[in-house]
């Protein structure tokens, strides 16, 4: 099969490219490297079934089709990007996705759209099933991302209904693993790099807020299962074991053997209080479920950061 992976040089994208090449597919990876990195796909550069194209999908798609599957993972996704890259996030979530949908329509390709648990905002229903419509602040500091992804779901469904494009919408929950940007400001990359360099671990608020962390290889397996299904979705893809942020900091200290202290810092605005996917749909319809416990995935992530302290 021939895959176009937009955002293929990011955490999930590069893991997806490596997985597809490993299973014998052809991959064209498009990335403008605003948050992705060339180093993430360097190991694939000698592979003749792999092509890297540096391009911004909001400006067009300089690739030769057709493709069987278009995967859209192109979007800055860390909360620290939402301020400085807000306008770019809105552009890639609208114009960028529309360019991909038009191309997919022309090629008769399936389009897998990376949506997000952020569509649930500060959830009033817990855990979150796909039927929950969410509780999003449309003008808050996270709104550029949350609303771009909500718009993306609407745009994908409009192409599906109007033009019959085979779309697959995945709602991705917190994902971590090797090839994370060390400076992306996320809790796992922050805590691991802090512990490894002997700096204090920063916990925002009192650390009682929760997240449910999915190892990147599990995430990619779920996304590919959804792409291969006949289901438009949305379908939650993540891990449904929930942790407080403070307990993750303690686990990182235990796994790294670091004696760094934990320090508490103010919590960012609109930071969701709790988040855990209801995976009933993914389990029953895709026959997929996450299999990597946080401690195992963290051990692999720590080993990677030890070898690649600067990414
Ligand atoms: N967080 C933290 N310390 C950090 C970075 C993040 O306590 O150094 C918290 C953050 O406030 C949030 C959770 O960890 O409650 C997850 O944050 P992240 O930015 O990784 O992802 P989010 O789920 O908020 O998009």
Short mmCIF file of N, CA and C in Angstrom, two decimals, residues 5 23 40 219:
data_model
loop_
_atom_site.label_atom_id
_atom_site.label_comp_id
_atom_site.label_asym_id
_atom_site.label_seq_id
_atom_site.Cartn_x
_atom_site.Cartn_y
_atom_site.Cartn_z
N UNK A 5 2.07 10.38 4.63
CA UNK A 5 1.98 10.70 6.06
C UNK A 5 2.35 12.18 6.24
N UNK A 23 6.57 -2.95 7.62
CA UNK A 23 5.62 -3.96 7.15
C UNK A 23 5.52 -4.01 5.62
N UNK A 40 14.23 12.50 13.28
CA UNK A 40 13.25 11.46 13.61
C UNK A 40 13.06 10.44 12.48
N UNK A 219 -0.19 3.41 20.12
CA UNK A 219 -1.02 4.44 19.47
C UNK A 219 -1.05 4.21 17.96
#
